[in-house]
Coordinates of C-alpha atoms and ligand atoms in Angstrom, one line a residue:
M238 CA 21.5 8.2 47.2
G239 CA 20.3 7.1 50.7
K240 CA 20.6 3.1 51.2
M241 CA 24.0 1.5 49.9
G242 CA 23.9 0.2 46.3
H243 CA 26.2 -1.3 43.8
M244 CA 27.2 0.1 40.6
L245 CA 26.7 -1.8 37.4
N246 CA 28.9 -0.4 34.8
E247 CA 32.6 1.6 35.3
P248 CA 32.1 4.9 34.6
T249 CA 33.1 6.3 31.1
I250 CA 37.1 6.1 30.8
S251 CA 38.8 8.4 28.5
S252 CA 41.2 7.2 26.1
N253 CA 44.1 8.6 28.4
G254 CA 42.3 6.1 31.4
V255 CA 40.8 9.3 33.0
V256 CA 37.5 9.1 34.3
R257 CA 35.5 12.4 34.5
P258 CA 34.9 13.4 38.3
T259 CA 31.5 15.0 37.2
A260 CA 28.5 11.4 36.6
V261 CA 25.4 10.9 36.8
T262 CA 24.8 8.4 38.7
V263 CA 21.3 6.6 37.8
N264 CA 19.2 3.8 40.5
L265 CA 17.6 1.4 38.3
S266 CA 15.9 0.3 41.8
R267 CA 14.3 3.3 41.8
I268 CA 12.9 2.8 38.5
T269 CA 11.8 -0.4 38.8
E270 CA 9.5 0.8 41.7
N271 CA 8.6 4.1 40.1
Y272 CA 7.2 1.5 37.2
R273 CA 5.6 -1.3 39.7
G274 CA 4.0 1.8 41.8
I275 CA 2.1 3.0 38.2
E276 CA 1.6 -0.5 36.9
T277 CA -0.5 -1.4 40.2
A278 CA -2.3 2.1 40.4
V279 CA -2.9 2.3 36.6
S280 CA -4.2 -1.9 36.5
P281 CA -5.6 -2.9 34.4
A282 CA -4.7 -0.8 31.7
K283 CA -0.8 -1.3 30.4
V284 CA 2.2 1.2 30.9
M285 CA 4.2 2.6 28.1
T286 CA 7.3 3.6 29.2
V287 CA 8.5 6.9 27.4
L288 CA 12.3 6.8 26.6
K289 CA 12.2 9.9 24.4
A290 CA 15.5 12.7 25.2
N291 CA 17.9 10.1 26.0
A292 CA 15.6 8.6 28.2
Y293 CA 15.0 12.1 30.2
G294 CA 18.6 12.1 30.1
H295 CA 19.0 8.6 32.5
G296 CA 20.1 7.1 28.8
L297 CA 18.4 5.5 26.0
I298 CA 19.7 2.1 25.9
D299 CA 20.6 1.3 29.5
I300 CA 17.1 2.3 30.4
A301 CA 15.5 0.5 27.4
K302 CA 17.4 -2.7 28.7
H303 CA 16.6 -2.1 32.0
V304 CA 12.7 -1.6 31.5
T305 CA 13.0 -4.8 29.1
T306 CA 13.6 -6.8 31.8
L307 CA 10.8 -5.4 33.9
G308 CA 8.5 -6.6 31.2
V309 CA 7.2 -3.7 30.1
P310 CA 4.7 -4.4 26.8
Y311 CA 5.5 -1.0 25.2
I312 CA 8.0 1.8 24.3
G313 CA 7.3 5.1 23.4
V314 CA 10.0 7.4 21.7
A315 CA 9.6 10.9 19.8
F316 CA 11.8 9.9 16.6
L317 CA 12.4 7.7 14.2
E318 CA 16.2 7.4 15.1
E319 CA 15.3 7.1 18.9
G320 CA 13.6 4.0 17.9
I321 CA 16.3 2.7 15.1
L322 CA 19.1 3.0 17.9
L323 CA 16.8 1.0 20.3
R324 CA 16.3 -1.7 17.5
E325 CA 20.1 -1.7 17.1
A326 CA 20.3 -2.1 20.3
G327 CA 18.8 -5.7 19.9
I328 CA 15.2 -4.2 21.7
E329 CA 12.5 -6.3 20.8
T330 CA 9.6 -4.7 22.8
P331 CA 7.3 -2.4 20.5
I332 CA 8.3 0.9 20.0
L333 CA 5.6 3.1 19.5
V334 CA 7.4 6.9 17.8
M335 CA 4.8 9.4 19.1
G336 CA 6.4 12.5 16.9
G337 CA 5.3 13.7 13.5
I338 CA 6.8 12.0 10.0
L339 CA 8.1 12.0 6.6
G340 CA 7.1 10.4 3.7
N341 CA 10.9 9.1 3.1
Q342 CA 11.1 8.0 6.6
I343 CA 8.4 5.4 6.5
P344 CA 10.6 2.6 4.8
L345 CA 12.6 3.0 7.6
F346 CA 10.2 2.2 10.3
L347 CA 8.7 -1.1 8.4
Q348 CA 12.3 -2.4 8.5
H349 CA 12.9 -1.3 12.3
N350 CA 9.3 -2.8 13.0
L351 CA 8.4 0.4 14.4
T352 CA 5.1 1.2 14.6
L353 CA 4.0 4.8 13.6
T354 CA 1.6 7.6 14.7
A355 CA -0.6 8.0 11.7
S356 CA -1.6 12.0 12.4
S357 CA -3.5 12.6 9.5
V358 CA -5.2 11.3 6.0
D359 CA -2.4 11.7 4.0
K360 CA 0.2 10.2 6.4
L361 CA -1.5 7.2 6.6
S362 CA -2.3 6.5 3.2
Q363 CA 1.8 7.0 2.1
I364 CA 2.1 4.6 4.8
D365 CA -0.2 2.3 3.7
K366 CA 1.6 2.3 0.0
A367 CA 5.0 2.2 1.2
A368 CA 3.8 -1.2 3.0
A369 CA 2.2 -2.7 0.2
E370 CA 5.4 -1.9 -1.5
M371 CA 7.6 -3.6 0.6
G372 CA 5.3 -6.3 1.3
V373 CA 4.8 -6.1 5.0
T374 CA 1.9 -4.5 7.3
A375 CA 2.5 -1.3 9.0
K376 CA 1.8 -0.9 12.6
I377 CA -0.1 2.1 13.5
H378 CA -1.6 4.2 15.9
L379 CA -3.9 7.4 14.9
K380 CA -3.4 10.4 16.4
I381 CA -6.5 12.6 17.5
D382 CA -5.7 16.0 18.1
T383 CA -8.2 16.9 21.2
G384 CA -7.0 20.5 21.9
M385 CA -3.2 20.2 22.1
E386 CA -3.2 22.1 18.5
R387 CA 0.6 19.9 17.6
I388 CA 0.4 17.3 15.7
G389 CA -3.2 14.6 14.9
V390 CA -6.4 15.2 12.7
H391 CA -8.7 17.5 14.8
Y392 CA -11.4 15.8 16.9
Y393 CA -13.9 17.6 14.8
S394 CA -12.5 16.0 11.4
A395 CA -11.1 13.1 13.0
D396 CA -13.8 10.4 11.3
T397 CA -12.2 11.0 8.2
L398 CA -8.9 9.8 9.6
L399 CA -11.1 6.5 11.3
E400 CA -12.9 6.0 8.4
A401 CA -9.6 6.4 5.9
A402 CA -7.8 3.6 8.2
L403 CA -10.5 0.7 8.0
T404 CA -9.6 0.6 4.0
C405 CA -5.8 0.5 4.2
P406 CA -5.1 -3.4 3.8
H407 CA -1.4 -3.0 4.7
C408 CA -1.8 -1.5 7.8
H409 CA -2.8 -2.9 11.6
V410 CA -4.5 0.1 13.5
E411 CA -3.4 -0.9 16.7
G412 CA -4.0 2.0 18.5
I413 CA -5.6 5.5 18.7
Y414 CA -4.4 8.5 21.3
T415 CA -4.5 12.0 21.8
H416 CA -2.5 14.1 24.4
F417 CA -3.1 16.5 26.8
A418 CA -2.1 19.8 27.1
N419 CA -3.0 20.5 30.8
A420 CA -3.1 17.3 32.7
D421 CA -0.8 18.4 35.4
A422 CA -2.4 21.3 36.6
A423 CA -4.7 22.0 39.4
D424 CA -7.4 22.9 37.4
L425 CA -8.5 19.8 35.4
T426 CA -11.2 21.6 33.2
S427 CA -9.6 21.8 29.7
A428 CA -8.0 18.4 30.2
R429 CA -11.5 16.7 30.9
L430 CA -13.0 19.0 27.9
Q431 CA -10.0 17.2 25.8
L432 CA -11.4 13.8 27.3
E433 CA -14.4 14.6 26.4
R434 CA -14.0 15.3 23.0
F435 CA -11.6 12.2 22.6
N436 CA -14.3 9.9 23.4
Q437 CA -16.7 11.2 21.1
V438 CA -14.2 10.6 18.6
L439 CA -14.2 7.2 19.8
S440 CA -17.8 6.6 19.5
F441 CA -17.3 6.4 15.5
Y442 CA -16.7 2.9 16.8
E443 CA -19.7 2.0 18.2
K444 CA -21.9 3.5 16.0
R445 CA -20.4 1.4 13.1
G446 CA -20.5 -1.4 15.9
I447 CA -17.1 -2.6 15.3
P448 CA -14.6 -2.8 18.0
R449 CA -12.2 0.0 18.5
P450 CA -8.4 -0.3 18.1
P451 CA -7.1 -2.5 21.4
L452 CA -4.9 0.1 22.2
C453 CA -6.8 3.6 22.8
H454 CA -4.4 5.8 25.3
T455 CA -4.3 9.4 26.2
A456 CA -2.8 9.8 29.5
N457 CA 0.8 11.4 30.1
S458 CA 2.4 11.3 33.8
G459 CA -0.3 14.5 34.9
A460 CA -3.3 11.8 33.9
I461 CA -1.7 9.2 35.0
L462 CA -1.9 10.8 38.4
Q463 CA -5.1 12.9 38.5
L464 CA -7.3 11.6 35.6
P465 CA -8.1 7.7 36.5
E466 CA -10.8 8.1 33.3
A467 CA -8.6 9.0 30.9
H468 CA -6.5 5.5 31.7
F469 CA -7.8 3.8 29.0
D470 CA -5.8 0.3 27.3
M471 CA -2.2 1.8 28.0
V472 CA -0.9 5.1 29.6
R473 CA 2.1 6.6 28.6
A474 CA 4.3 7.3 31.2
G475 CA 7.2 9.9 30.9
I476 CA 8.9 12.0 34.0
V477 CA 6.8 10.2 37.1
L478 CA 8.5 6.8 35.6
Y479 CA 12.0 8.6 36.7
G480 CA 10.9 9.5 39.7
V481 CA 9.8 13.3 39.1
Y482 CA 6.3 14.8 39.2
P483 CA 5.4 16.9 36.0
S484 CA 4.3 20.0 38.0
A485 CA 4.1 21.6 41.3
E486 CA 0.6 21.3 41.4
V487 CA 0.1 18.1 40.3
R488 CA -1.9 15.7 43.3
Q489 CA 1.0 13.4 44.1
T490 CA -1.4 10.1 44.1
I491 CA 1.4 7.9 43.3
P492 CA 4.6 7.7 45.4
V493 CA 7.6 7.8 43.1
R494 CA 11.4 8.4 43.9
P495 CA 13.7 10.3 41.9
A496 CA 16.5 7.8 39.9
L497 CA 18.6 10.5 39.0
S498 CA 21.9 11.9 41.1
W499 CA 24.1 14.7 39.6
T500 CA 27.8 14.5 41.1
S501 CA 31.4 16.4 40.9
H502 CA 34.0 16.7 42.9
V503 CA 35.9 19.9 44.2
V504 CA 39.4 20.1 42.2
Y505 CA 40.3 23.7 43.6
F506 CA 40.5 25.4 46.7
K507 CA 41.5 28.9 47.7
V508 CA 40.5 32.0 50.3
V509 CA 39.0 35.1 48.3
K510 CA 39.9 38.4 49.7
P511 CA 37.5 41.2 50.3
D512 CA 36.1 43.1 47.7
H513 CA 37.4 40.4 45.1
P514 CA 34.6 39.5 42.3
V515 CA 34.4 36.0 41.0
S516 CA 33.9 34.4 37.5
Y517 CA 32.9 36.2 34.2
G518 CA 31.4 39.7 34.1
S519 CA 32.4 40.0 38.1
T520 CA 28.4 39.8 39.1
W521 CA 29.3 38.7 42.9
Q522 CA 32.2 39.9 45.0
T523 CA 33.2 39.4 48.7
D524 CA 32.6 41.9 51.2
H525 CA 34.7 40.1 53.7
M526 CA 37.8 36.8 53.7
V527 CA 35.3 33.2 52.3
R528 CA 36.8 30.3 51.2
V529 CA 35.5 29.4 47.5
V530 CA 36.4 26.2 46.0
T531 CA 36.0 25.4 42.3
V532 CA 33.9 22.5 41.0
P533 CA 34.3 21.0 37.2
V534 CA 30.6 21.0 35.8
G535 CA 29.3 23.8 33.7
Y536 CA 26.4 25.2 31.1
G537 CA 28.5 23.2 28.7
D538 CA 27.5 20.0 30.8
G539 CA 23.6 21.3 30.9
Y540 CA 24.1 23.2 34.1
F541 CA 22.2 26.3 33.2
R542 CA 24.1 29.1 32.9
S543 CA 21.0 30.7 33.8
M544 CA 21.1 29.3 37.7
S545 CA 24.4 31.8 38.2
N546 CA 24.0 33.3 41.4
R547 CA 21.3 31.4 42.5
A548 CA 22.2 27.6 42.5
E549 CA 22.9 25.8 46.0
V550 CA 25.0 22.3 45.9
I551 CA 26.0 20.3 49.2
I552 CA 29.3 19.5 50.0
R553 CA 29.7 17.6 53.5
G554 CA 26.0 17.2 54.4
K555 CA 26.3 21.0 54.2
R556 CA 23.9 23.3 51.3
Y557 CA 26.1 26.1 49.6
P558 CA 25.4 28.8 47.1
M559 CA 27.0 29.0 44.0
V560 CA 28.5 32.2 43.1
G561 CA 29.6 34.6 40.2
R562 CA 28.1 32.9 36.4
V563 CA 28.6 29.6 35.5
C564 CA 30.9 28.8 32.9
M565 CA 31.0 26.2 30.4
D566 CA 33.2 24.0 32.7
Q567 CA 33.4 25.0 36.0
I568 CA 31.2 26.7 38.9
M569 CA 32.3 28.3 41.9
I570 CA 30.9 27.7 45.6
N571 CA 30.9 29.9 48.4
I572 CA 31.3 27.7 51.5
E573 CA 31.9 30.3 54.0
W574 CA 34.8 29.6 56.6
D575 CA 33.9 26.0 56.5
S576 CA 36.3 22.9 55.3
A577 CA 36.1 21.6 52.4
Y578 CA 39.3 19.9 50.2
N579 CA 40.2 18.4 46.6
D580 CA 38.1 15.7 46.0
D581 CA 35.2 16.0 48.3
K582 CA 32.4 15.6 46.7
V583 CA 29.9 17.8 45.3
I584 CA 26.1 17.2 44.8
L585 CA 24.3 19.1 42.4
I586 CA 21.3 16.7 42.3
G587 CA 20.6 14.3 44.9
E588 CA 20.5 13.7 48.6
S589 CA 22.9 13.5 51.2
G590 CA 21.3 12.6 54.7
E591 CA 18.9 15.0 55.8
A592 CA 20.0 17.4 52.6
A593 CA 18.5 17.4 49.6
I594 CA 18.8 19.0 46.2
R595 CA 16.5 18.0 43.5
C596 CA 15.9 18.7 39.9
E597 CA 12.5 20.9 40.7
D598 CA 15.2 23.1 42.8
L599 CA 17.4 23.8 39.7
A600 CA 14.3 24.2 37.5
E601 CA 13.1 26.8 40.0
W602 CA 16.6 28.5 39.8
A603 CA 17.1 28.1 35.8
N604 CA 13.0 29.4 35.3
T605 CA 12.4 26.2 33.6
I606 CA 10.7 22.7 34.1
P607 CA 12.6 19.5 35.8
Y608 CA 12.0 18.1 32.2
E609 CA 14.4 20.7 30.6
I610 CA 17.1 19.9 33.8
L611 CA 16.7 16.4 33.3
T612 CA 17.2 16.7 29.3
N613 CA 19.9 19.4 29.0
I614 CA 22.3 16.6 31.2
N615 CA 24.2 16.2 27.8
T616 CA 26.2 13.0 27.0
R617 CA 30.2 14.8 28.0
V618 CA 28.6 13.7 31.3
P619 CA 29.0 10.2 32.1
R620 CA 26.3 7.8 33.1
I621 CA 26.9 5.3 35.7
Y622 CA 24.2 2.7 36.8
M623 CA 23.4 1.5 40.2
I624 CA 21.0 -1.0 41.8
D625 CA 20.0 -0.9 45.6
D626 CA 21.6 -4.0 47.3
Ligands
PLP982 C1 6.3 13.3 26.3 C2 4.7 12.4 26.0 C3 4.8 11.6 26.8 C4 5.3 11.5 28.5 O1 4.9 13.1 28.9 P1 5.3 12.7 30.4 O2 4.5 14.1 31.0 O3 6.7 13.0 30.7 O4 4.8 11.7 31.1 C5 3.5 10.9 26.3 N1 2.9 11.1 25.4 C6 3.3 11.7 24.4 C7 2.7 12.1 23.2 C8 4.7 12.7 24.6 O5 5.2 13.4 23.4

């Protein structure tokens, strides 16, 4: 992790007192730095921190508690369940649930003071009705579909939703938003078209001479980095908060550094004779005598099987190839004729002196995107939190 830091918690210990040798370490100082960098770059717009999918694998509750200490004005999640978990953990920051909602979920949203996404006239009236029945005011953000075709009222018929929202006495329309499909691309034509459509929708308020909702927001990480005209009142910082860029092409206009590293330890050492295959399916075999070590991590932790015979790890500051198929719980590393010992640290994602393996590397080996690498590291892997000294 470069600089020395100190741990904030003990890694999860099982009932028999054993610490798992495979763990994710999250450097909260990096989250702080990334957040401050984004905040400065988009000011005066506010920064919503997006904590869906277990905070992109970093740990929902711990990251929420940390960003709360930074004074974040808003938290974004995908699902109701994530919002409830945050409230149950004592998080009082406003929380927007960005996903689609079902009618029977509305009372739970209201009970937990979660901000709802109203993505159609029908959903809006269901929210207003439920709020009336409960005697509360629902906090809502209107969702406009400007080209993603996921959720939201289409930009060309958005007036009906904006109009309806003016006559919902039990709803407080705090925000209005849209989501980009291609804001992290090199070519921003599509994002600019979506932005233009969103601006068109907002002109509804000017035409009526009424103020628009106080929180207009459109920007995900891609637009935070390369579309300043899309920052409006607030941006929604997801992957960039964790120090990872949303794509290889995106302009890296804000410097951020990854907060997450993933490490394990050598649990077995052996010499493999020539012409002996390694792992399931015998997809790799030696043609000369080599030393192979076994590491206790596998696809059952989210270390993708599609990285078989492609991934590399760092041991003692040097990169080595993973050989044979990734098993559910173990992988094998060819260290040729170098030395490695039981309990040596193995870096799956992270830095060691000059050597570094980034989640972008794993994404390439697994033929996916960094988002999927991060969100797939599952709960079998303990999370350790540290801060720089
Ligand atoms: C996930 C999500 C974001 C964050 O996206 P990043 O690319 O990770 O910044 C923002 N807005 C919505 C609606 C999302 O679903």
